[in-house]
Every structure is written in C-alpha cells, then in structure tokens.
Coordinates of C-alpha atoms and ligand atoms in Angstrom, one line a residue:
X1475 CA 57.1 -24.9 64.7
X1476 CA 56.2 -23.7 61.2
X1477 CA 55.7 -25.0 57.7
X1478 CA 57.9 -23.8 54.8
X1479 CA 55.6 -20.9 54.4
X1480 CA 56.3 -19.5 57.9
X1481 CA 52.3 -20.5 58.7
X1482 CA 52.0 -23.3 61.4
X1483 CA 50.9 -27.1 60.4
X1484 CA 47.3 -27.2 59.2
X1485 CA 46.6 -29.7 62.2
X1486 CA 47.7 -27.0 64.9
X1487 CA 45.4 -24.4 62.8
X1488 CA 42.5 -26.6 63.0
X1489 CA 43.1 -27.5 66.7
X1490 CA 43.9 -23.7 67.7
X1491 CA 40.6 -22.5 65.9
X1492 CA 38.7 -25.4 67.0
X1493 CA 37.4 -26.3 63.4
X1494 CA 35.4 -29.6 64.2
X1495 CA 34.4 -30.8 60.7
X1496 CA 30.8 -30.0 60.0
X1497 CA 29.4 -32.9 57.8
X1498 CA 26.6 -30.9 56.7
X1499 CA 29.2 -28.8 54.5
X1500 CA 31.1 -31.9 53.4
X1501 CA 34.1 -31.1 55.4
X1502 CA 36.8 -33.7 55.0
X1503 CA 40.1 -31.7 55.4
X1504 CA 43.2 -32.7 53.4
X1505 CA 46.2 -32.2 55.7
X1506 CA 49.1 -34.0 53.5
X1507 CA 51.3 -31.3 52.0
X1508 CA 52.7 -33.9 49.3
X1509 CA 49.0 -34.2 48.1
X1510 CA 47.9 -30.7 48.2
X1511 CA 51.4 -29.6 46.3
X1512 CA 50.3 -32.4 43.8
X1513 CA 47.0 -31.1 43.0
X1514 CA 48.2 -27.5 42.9
X1515 CA 50.7 -28.6 40.2
X1516 CA 47.9 -30.3 38.0
X1517 CA 46.6 -27.5 35.7
X1518 CA 50.5 -26.6 35.0
X1519 CA 52.5 -23.6 35.9
X1520 CA 50.4 -21.2 38.3
X1521 CA 52.9 -18.4 38.1
X1522 CA 51.4 -15.1 37.4
X1523 CA 47.7 -16.9 36.9
X1524 CA 44.4 -16.2 38.6
X1525 CA 42.9 -19.0 40.5
X1526 CA 39.4 -19.9 41.9
X1527 CA 39.1 -22.2 44.6
X1528 CA 35.9 -23.6 46.5
X1529 CA 35.8 -24.4 50.1
X1530 CA 39.3 -23.5 51.1
X1531 CA 38.3 -24.8 54.7
X1532 CA 41.3 -24.3 57.2
X1533 CA 43.8 -23.6 53.8
X1534 CA 45.7 -26.6 53.2
X1535 CA 45.1 -26.5 49.4
X1536 CA 44.8 -22.6 49.4
X1537 CA 48.4 -22.6 50.7
X1538 CA 49.7 -25.1 48.1
X1539 CA 48.2 -23.0 45.4
X1540 CA 49.8 -19.5 46.6
X1541 CA 53.0 -21.7 47.2
X1542 CA 52.8 -22.9 43.7
X1543 CA 53.1 -18.9 42.4
X1544 CA 49.3 -18.2 41.6
X1545 CA 49.4 -14.0 41.3
X1546 CA 45.6 -13.8 42.5
X1547 CA 43.9 -16.5 44.3
X1548 CA 39.9 -15.8 45.2
X1549 CA 38.6 -18.5 47.5
X1550 CA 35.0 -18.7 48.5
X1551 CA 34.3 -20.5 52.0
X1552 CA 30.7 -20.8 53.1
X1553 CA 31.5 -21.6 56.6
X1554 CA 32.6 -18.5 58.7
X1555 CA 34.6 -20.3 61.5
X1556 CA 37.4 -20.7 58.5
X1557 CA 37.5 -17.0 58.2
X1558 CA 40.2 -16.4 60.9
X1559 CA 42.7 -18.8 59.8
X1560 CA 42.3 -18.0 56.1
X1561 CA 43.1 -14.4 57.0
X1562 CA 46.2 -15.6 58.4
X1563 CA 47.2 -17.1 55.2
X1564 CA 46.3 -13.8 53.5
X1565 CA 48.3 -11.9 55.6
X1566 CA 51.4 -14.3 54.8
X1567 CA 50.8 -14.1 50.9
X1568 CA 50.5 -10.2 50.9
X1569 CA 47.5 -9.4 48.7
X1570 CA 47.4 -12.6 46.6
X1571 CA 44.4 -13.9 48.6
X1572 CA 41.1 -12.8 48.8
X1573 CA 38.6 -14.6 50.7
X1574 CA 34.6 -14.4 50.2
X1575 CA 32.2 -15.6 52.8
X1576 CA 29.7 -17.1 50.5
X1577 CA 27.7 -20.0 48.8
X1578 CA 29.4 -20.9 45.7
X1579 CA 26.4 -22.5 44.4
X1580 CA 24.8 -18.5 44.6
X1581 CA 28.0 -16.5 43.4
X1582 CA 28.1 -15.2 40.0
X1583 CA 32.0 -15.7 39.2
X1584 CA 31.7 -13.2 36.0
X1585 CA 31.9 -10.5 38.6
X1586 CA 34.3 -11.6 40.7
X1587 CA 37.0 -12.7 37.7
X1588 CA 38.3 -9.9 35.2
X1589 CA 40.5 -12.4 33.3
X1590 CA 40.2 -16.2 32.6
X1591 CA 41.0 -18.2 35.7
X1592 CA 41.9 -21.8 36.7
X1593 CA 39.4 -23.8 39.5
X1594 CA 41.2 -25.7 41.7
X1595 CA 39.1 -27.4 44.4
X1596 CA 38.5 -30.2 47.2
X1597 CA 34.9 -30.1 46.3
X1598 CA 32.2 -30.7 49.3
X1599 CA 30.7 -33.6 47.9
X1600 CA 27.1 -32.8 48.3
X1601 CA 27.4 -29.7 45.7
X1602 CA 30.1 -31.1 43.4
X1603 CA 27.9 -32.0 40.7
X1604 CA 25.7 -28.8 40.4
X1605 CA 29.0 -26.9 40.6
X1606 CA 30.5 -28.6 37.8
X1607 CA 27.5 -28.3 35.5
X1608 CA 27.2 -24.4 36.4
X1609 CA 30.9 -24.2 35.5
X1610 CA 30.7 -26.0 32.2
X1611 CA 27.9 -23.9 31.3
X1612 CA 30.3 -20.7 31.6
X1613 CA 33.2 -22.5 30.7
X1614 CA 34.6 -19.8 28.5
X1615 CA 36.0 -18.1 31.8
X1616 CA 38.2 -20.8 33.0
X1617 CA 41.3 -22.2 31.2
X1618 CA 41.3 -25.4 33.4
X1619 CA 39.3 -27.1 36.3
X1620 CA 41.3 -29.4 38.9
X1621 CA 38.4 -31.0 40.9
X1622 CA 38.3 -33.5 43.4
X1623 CA 35.2 -35.6 43.6
X1624 CA 34.4 -38.8 45.2
X1625 CA 35.4 -41.6 43.2
X1626 CA 32.0 -42.7 41.7
X1627 CA 31.5 -39.1 40.0
X1628 CA 35.0 -38.9 38.8
X1629 CA 34.5 -42.2 37.0
X1630 CA 30.9 -40.9 35.8
X1631 CA 32.7 -37.6 34.2
X1632 CA 35.8 -39.4 32.6
X1633 CA 33.9 -43.0 31.7
X1634 CA 33.8 -44.3 28.0
X1635 CA 31.2 -45.9 26.3
X1636 CA 29.8 -49.3 26.9
X1637 CA 30.6 -48.8 30.5
X1638 CA 28.5 -48.7 33.8
X1639 CA 29.7 -45.2 34.8
X1640 CA 29.1 -43.9 31.3
X1641 CA 26.0 -41.3 30.9
X1642 CA 25.0 -37.8 31.3
X1643 CA 27.7 -36.3 33.1
X1644 CA 30.5 -38.4 31.0
X1645 CA 28.8 -37.1 27.8
X1646 CA 28.5 -33.4 28.6
X1647 CA 31.9 -33.0 30.5
X1648 CA 33.8 -34.5 27.2
X1649 CA 31.5 -32.8 24.5
X1650 CA 32.5 -29.3 26.4
X1651 CA 36.3 -30.2 28.2
X1652 CA 39.3 -32.1 27.7
X1653 CA 39.2 -34.8 30.7
X1654 CA 41.6 -36.6 32.4
X1655 CA 41.6 -38.4 35.7
X1656 CA 44.8 -37.2 37.5
X1657 CA 44.9 -39.7 40.4
X1658 CA 42.8 -41.3 43.6
X1659 CA 43.2 -40.3 47.3
X1660 CA 42.5 -42.7 49.8
X1661 CA 40.3 -41.8 52.4
X1662 CA 43.2 -42.0 54.9
X1663 CA 44.7 -38.9 53.9
X1664 CA 41.6 -36.8 55.0
X1665 CA 40.5 -35.7 58.6
X1666 CA 37.9 -37.0 59.1
X1667 CA 38.4 -39.8 56.8
X1668 CA 35.3 -39.8 54.3
X1669 CA 33.8 -43.4 53.4
X1670 CA 34.9 -43.4 49.7
X1671 CA 38.1 -42.9 47.5
X1672 CA 38.4 -39.6 46.1
X1673 CA 39.4 -38.7 42.6
X1674 CA 41.1 -35.7 41.1
X1675 CA 40.0 -34.9 37.7
X1676 CA 41.3 -32.0 35.3
X1677 CA 39.0 -30.5 32.9
X1678 CA 40.3 -28.1 30.2
X1679 CA 37.4 -26.6 28.1
X1680 CA 37.2 -27.0 24.5
X1681 CA 37.5 -23.5 22.3
X1682 CA 34.4 -24.8 20.9
X1683 CA 32.7 -28.2 21.5
X1684 CA 33.9 -31.2 20.2
X1685 CA 31.3 -31.9 17.4
X1686 CA 28.5 -29.2 16.7
X1687 CA 25.4 -29.5 18.9
X1688 CA 23.0 -27.4 21.1
X1689 CA 23.3 -27.7 24.9
X1690 CA 19.5 -27.8 25.8
X1691 CA 18.5 -30.2 23.3
X1692 CA 21.8 -32.7 23.5
X1693 CA 20.9 -32.4 27.4
X1694 CA 17.3 -33.6 26.6
X1695 CA 18.1 -36.2 24.6
X1696 CA 21.0 -37.8 26.5
X1697 CA 18.7 -37.4 29.6
X1698 CA 15.7 -39.1 27.8
X1699 CA 18.2 -42.0 26.4
X1700 CA 19.8 -42.6 30.1
X1701 CA 16.3 -42.2 31.8
X1702 CA 15.6 -45.9 30.2
X1703 CA 19.3 -47.2 29.6
X1704 CA 18.5 -50.6 29.6
X1705 CA 15.8 -49.9 26.7
X1706 CA 16.8 -50.0 23.1
X1707 CA 16.8 -46.3 21.7
X1708 CA 14.1 -46.8 19.3
X1709 CA 11.8 -47.2 22.6
X1710 CA 13.5 -45.0 25.2
X1711 CA 13.5 -42.2 22.9
X1712 CA 9.8 -42.4 21.9
X1713 CA 8.9 -39.5 24.7
X1714 CA 10.8 -36.8 22.4
X1715 CA 8.1 -37.3 19.9
X1716 CA 8.7 -37.6 16.1
X1717 CA 9.5 -40.8 14.2
X1718 CA 11.8 -42.3 16.2
X1719 CA 13.3 -44.9 14.0
X1720 CA 13.4 -42.6 11.1
X1721 CA 15.5 -40.0 13.2
X1722 CA 17.7 -42.5 14.3
X1723 CA 18.3 -43.6 10.8
X1724 CA 19.0 -40.2 9.7
X1725 CA 21.5 -39.9 12.5
X1726 CA 23.1 -43.1 11.3
X1727 CA 22.2 -44.8 14.5
X1728 CA 21.1 -48.3 14.8
X1729 CA 17.6 -48.1 16.5
X1730 CA 18.3 -51.7 18.7
X1731 CA 21.4 -49.9 20.5
X1732 CA 21.1 -48.7 23.7
X1733 CA 22.1 -45.2 25.4
X1734 CA 25.0 -46.4 26.8
X1735 CA 26.6 -47.7 23.5
X1736 CA 26.6 -44.1 21.8
X1737 CA 29.8 -42.4 21.4
X1738 CA 29.7 -38.3 22.4
X1739 CA 30.0 -37.9 18.7
X1740 CA 26.6 -40.1 17.8
X1741 CA 24.7 -38.4 20.5
X1742 CA 25.8 -34.8 19.1
X1743 CA 24.7 -36.1 15.6
X1744 CA 21.2 -37.4 16.8
X1745 CA 20.5 -34.2 19.0
X1746 CA 21.1 -32.2 15.6
X1747 CA 18.7 -33.9 14.0
X1748 CA 16.2 -33.4 16.5
X1749 CA 17.2 -29.8 16.4
X1750 CA 16.6 -29.4 12.8
X1751 CA 13.0 -31.3 12.9
X1752 CA 12.0 -28.8 15.8
Ligands
SAM1802 N1 39.7 -27.4 50.9 C1 40.1 -27.9 51.8 C2 41.0 -28.9 52.1 O1 41.3 -29.3 51.0 O2 41.1 -29.3 53.3 C3 38.9 -28.3 52.4 C4 37.8 -29.1 51.7 S1 36.1 -29.7 52.3 C5 36.0 -31.2 51.1 C6 35.0 -28.4 51.5 C7 35.2 -27.1 51.9 O3 33.8 -26.3 51.3 C8 34.8 -26.8 53.3 O4 35.8 -26.3 54.1 C9 33.0 -26.4 53.6 O5 33.1 -25.6 54.5 C10 33.2 -25.7 52.0 N2 31.9 -25.5 51.7 C11 30.9 -26.3 51.7 N3 29.7 -26.1 50.8 C12 29.9 -24.9 50.3 C13 29.4 -23.9 49.4 N4 28.2 -24.3 49.1 N5 29.7 -22.7 49.0 C14 31.6 -22.7 49.8 N6 32.3 -23.4 50.3 C15 31.4 -24.5 50.5

C-alpha cells in the first residue's frame, strides 16, 4: 500500500527502517497527514519557493512540504538513521529535496541558501528556543517561519503584556516579526506522544523592526527588567547603572511599573534612552 505520493505510509517507513524514537533527539513523529498538510499550508503557497526544514525525521512533514509545491527543500537532520528513508523521499520528488546530515545549531544557513527561504519545522523541543533566536538574528534570509513548539514556548512567543507568559521571547520575537499562533496539536497526534500539547506559530520577519532600537541593548534591558519581574522598574533596572528614575522619566515610563506591564514599544523607547546615554 502507498500514500498519494507513491511512498509507503509513515508508520510502515518507521517500522521497516526500525526508527525507534530517540528521546535525546526530541523525536516525536507526526504521522497524521491532515496535520502535516495543514502545517505546510501555513506559509501560503509554496509553489516555486525554497524551504528549509529542520529535523525531517522519517519525512512526514517533508512529504507534505514537497506535495505543497516547494521547488527546493533543504532538510537538516542530525540522526543518521533517518537518511535512508529520506533518500526514498528525495528519489520520489526528483531533485527537489536535499538532505544534510548536520546539527542545525551549528550550520551556517547563509552558505546553504542562495535566495530567501521559508522555514518550516516540527522542532526538537530541547533546541527550539536557541534555533529561533539564531534565525531571528538572521531574519533577512527568511520570508516566513512556521514552527512547532511545546505550547508553553508558543505562549511565550505570542504573549501580550500583563500576562504570565510575557517576557524576553515575546518582546524580541514581536519586535522583529509579525507573530501569529496558528493552532494547537494534541500529544495524541504524535508517536510517541510527548507529555505536553504543541503549538504551531508563524513568524513573518518585518522589513524593519517595529520600533527603533539596538538589539543587544534591547536584549540587555529586557533581560535585566525580567530578571526581577516582580520588582518595580526603578529597582529592577538599577544594575544597568545611571540615574534609573531619570532614565525612566525620559522614556515616558512610570518608575513603579513592573517589566510585564511595558509594551514592546515602551521597551524599545527605554533601550534607546540607555543607548544614547552610553
Ligand atoms: N519532522 C518530523 C515530524 O514532524 O514527524 C520529526 C520531528 S521531531 C520532533 C524532531 C527531529 O529533529 C528529529 O528527527 C530529530 O532527530 C531532529 N533533530 C534533533 N536535534 C537536531 C539538531 N540539533 N539538528 C538537526 N536535527 C535535529
């Protein structure tokens, strides 16, 4: 029996290649074709587009991305056991899939991509946040990022001020990208099921960041403010040096406010005042 793409169903691929899921590699495979298809549609039409996929595993999402029309798909997989099943996918989609047996944290994407690409990935949870930060810092290379995270991380990326999930990841992601939560996926959809619900988030890099600010300074101000998130800003920002209350006043921020009450715009204003006083 084969699927629509002429390849065997994923469960058979996993069994015939003996792909027992490795916990240390964050392996939870998504076998539901409705869901892989739905993820592959998040960026919009992929016809003629270049896509980077991290962690293709046995190739479920990979097949959905190719079936959605991606012209060129570069997939980075650390687990050598997945190379044989992925070679079968590459053969079925003549020349459109290139698989690299690399660690996604270490690769230099600029050497791989000659044009702007979409990133689509069901990310290994243990490296999801460092990968997102790496891509945000090089966001000009990407048209969109459709990424699956554990729900708690998805909540942090999309959080609004005055919520528990709002913090560094919300501010940096939303400052640099238009961020939208797409949908949640139950643990039951995966083999083996993870302990938590997953969330698909779409990030579209902004041409220019939403408000003027310098990334390293903004990161430092945000990290310092949220390092003591229960304290008022006049206290939590003291370690940055300078006349804290005067700096807050210059940025138009009430010094008794706490980190989670400031919008992305207010954090940018504040970091600009620190930058000018350096
Ligand atoms: N894409 C498949 C799916 O949706 O069923 C598998 C997703 S699974 C959550 C994560 C995949 O990332 C695994 O195949 C794992 O081997 C791979 N992986 C883990 N760490 C990696 C790394 N540092 N670089 C590249 N791939 C990695």
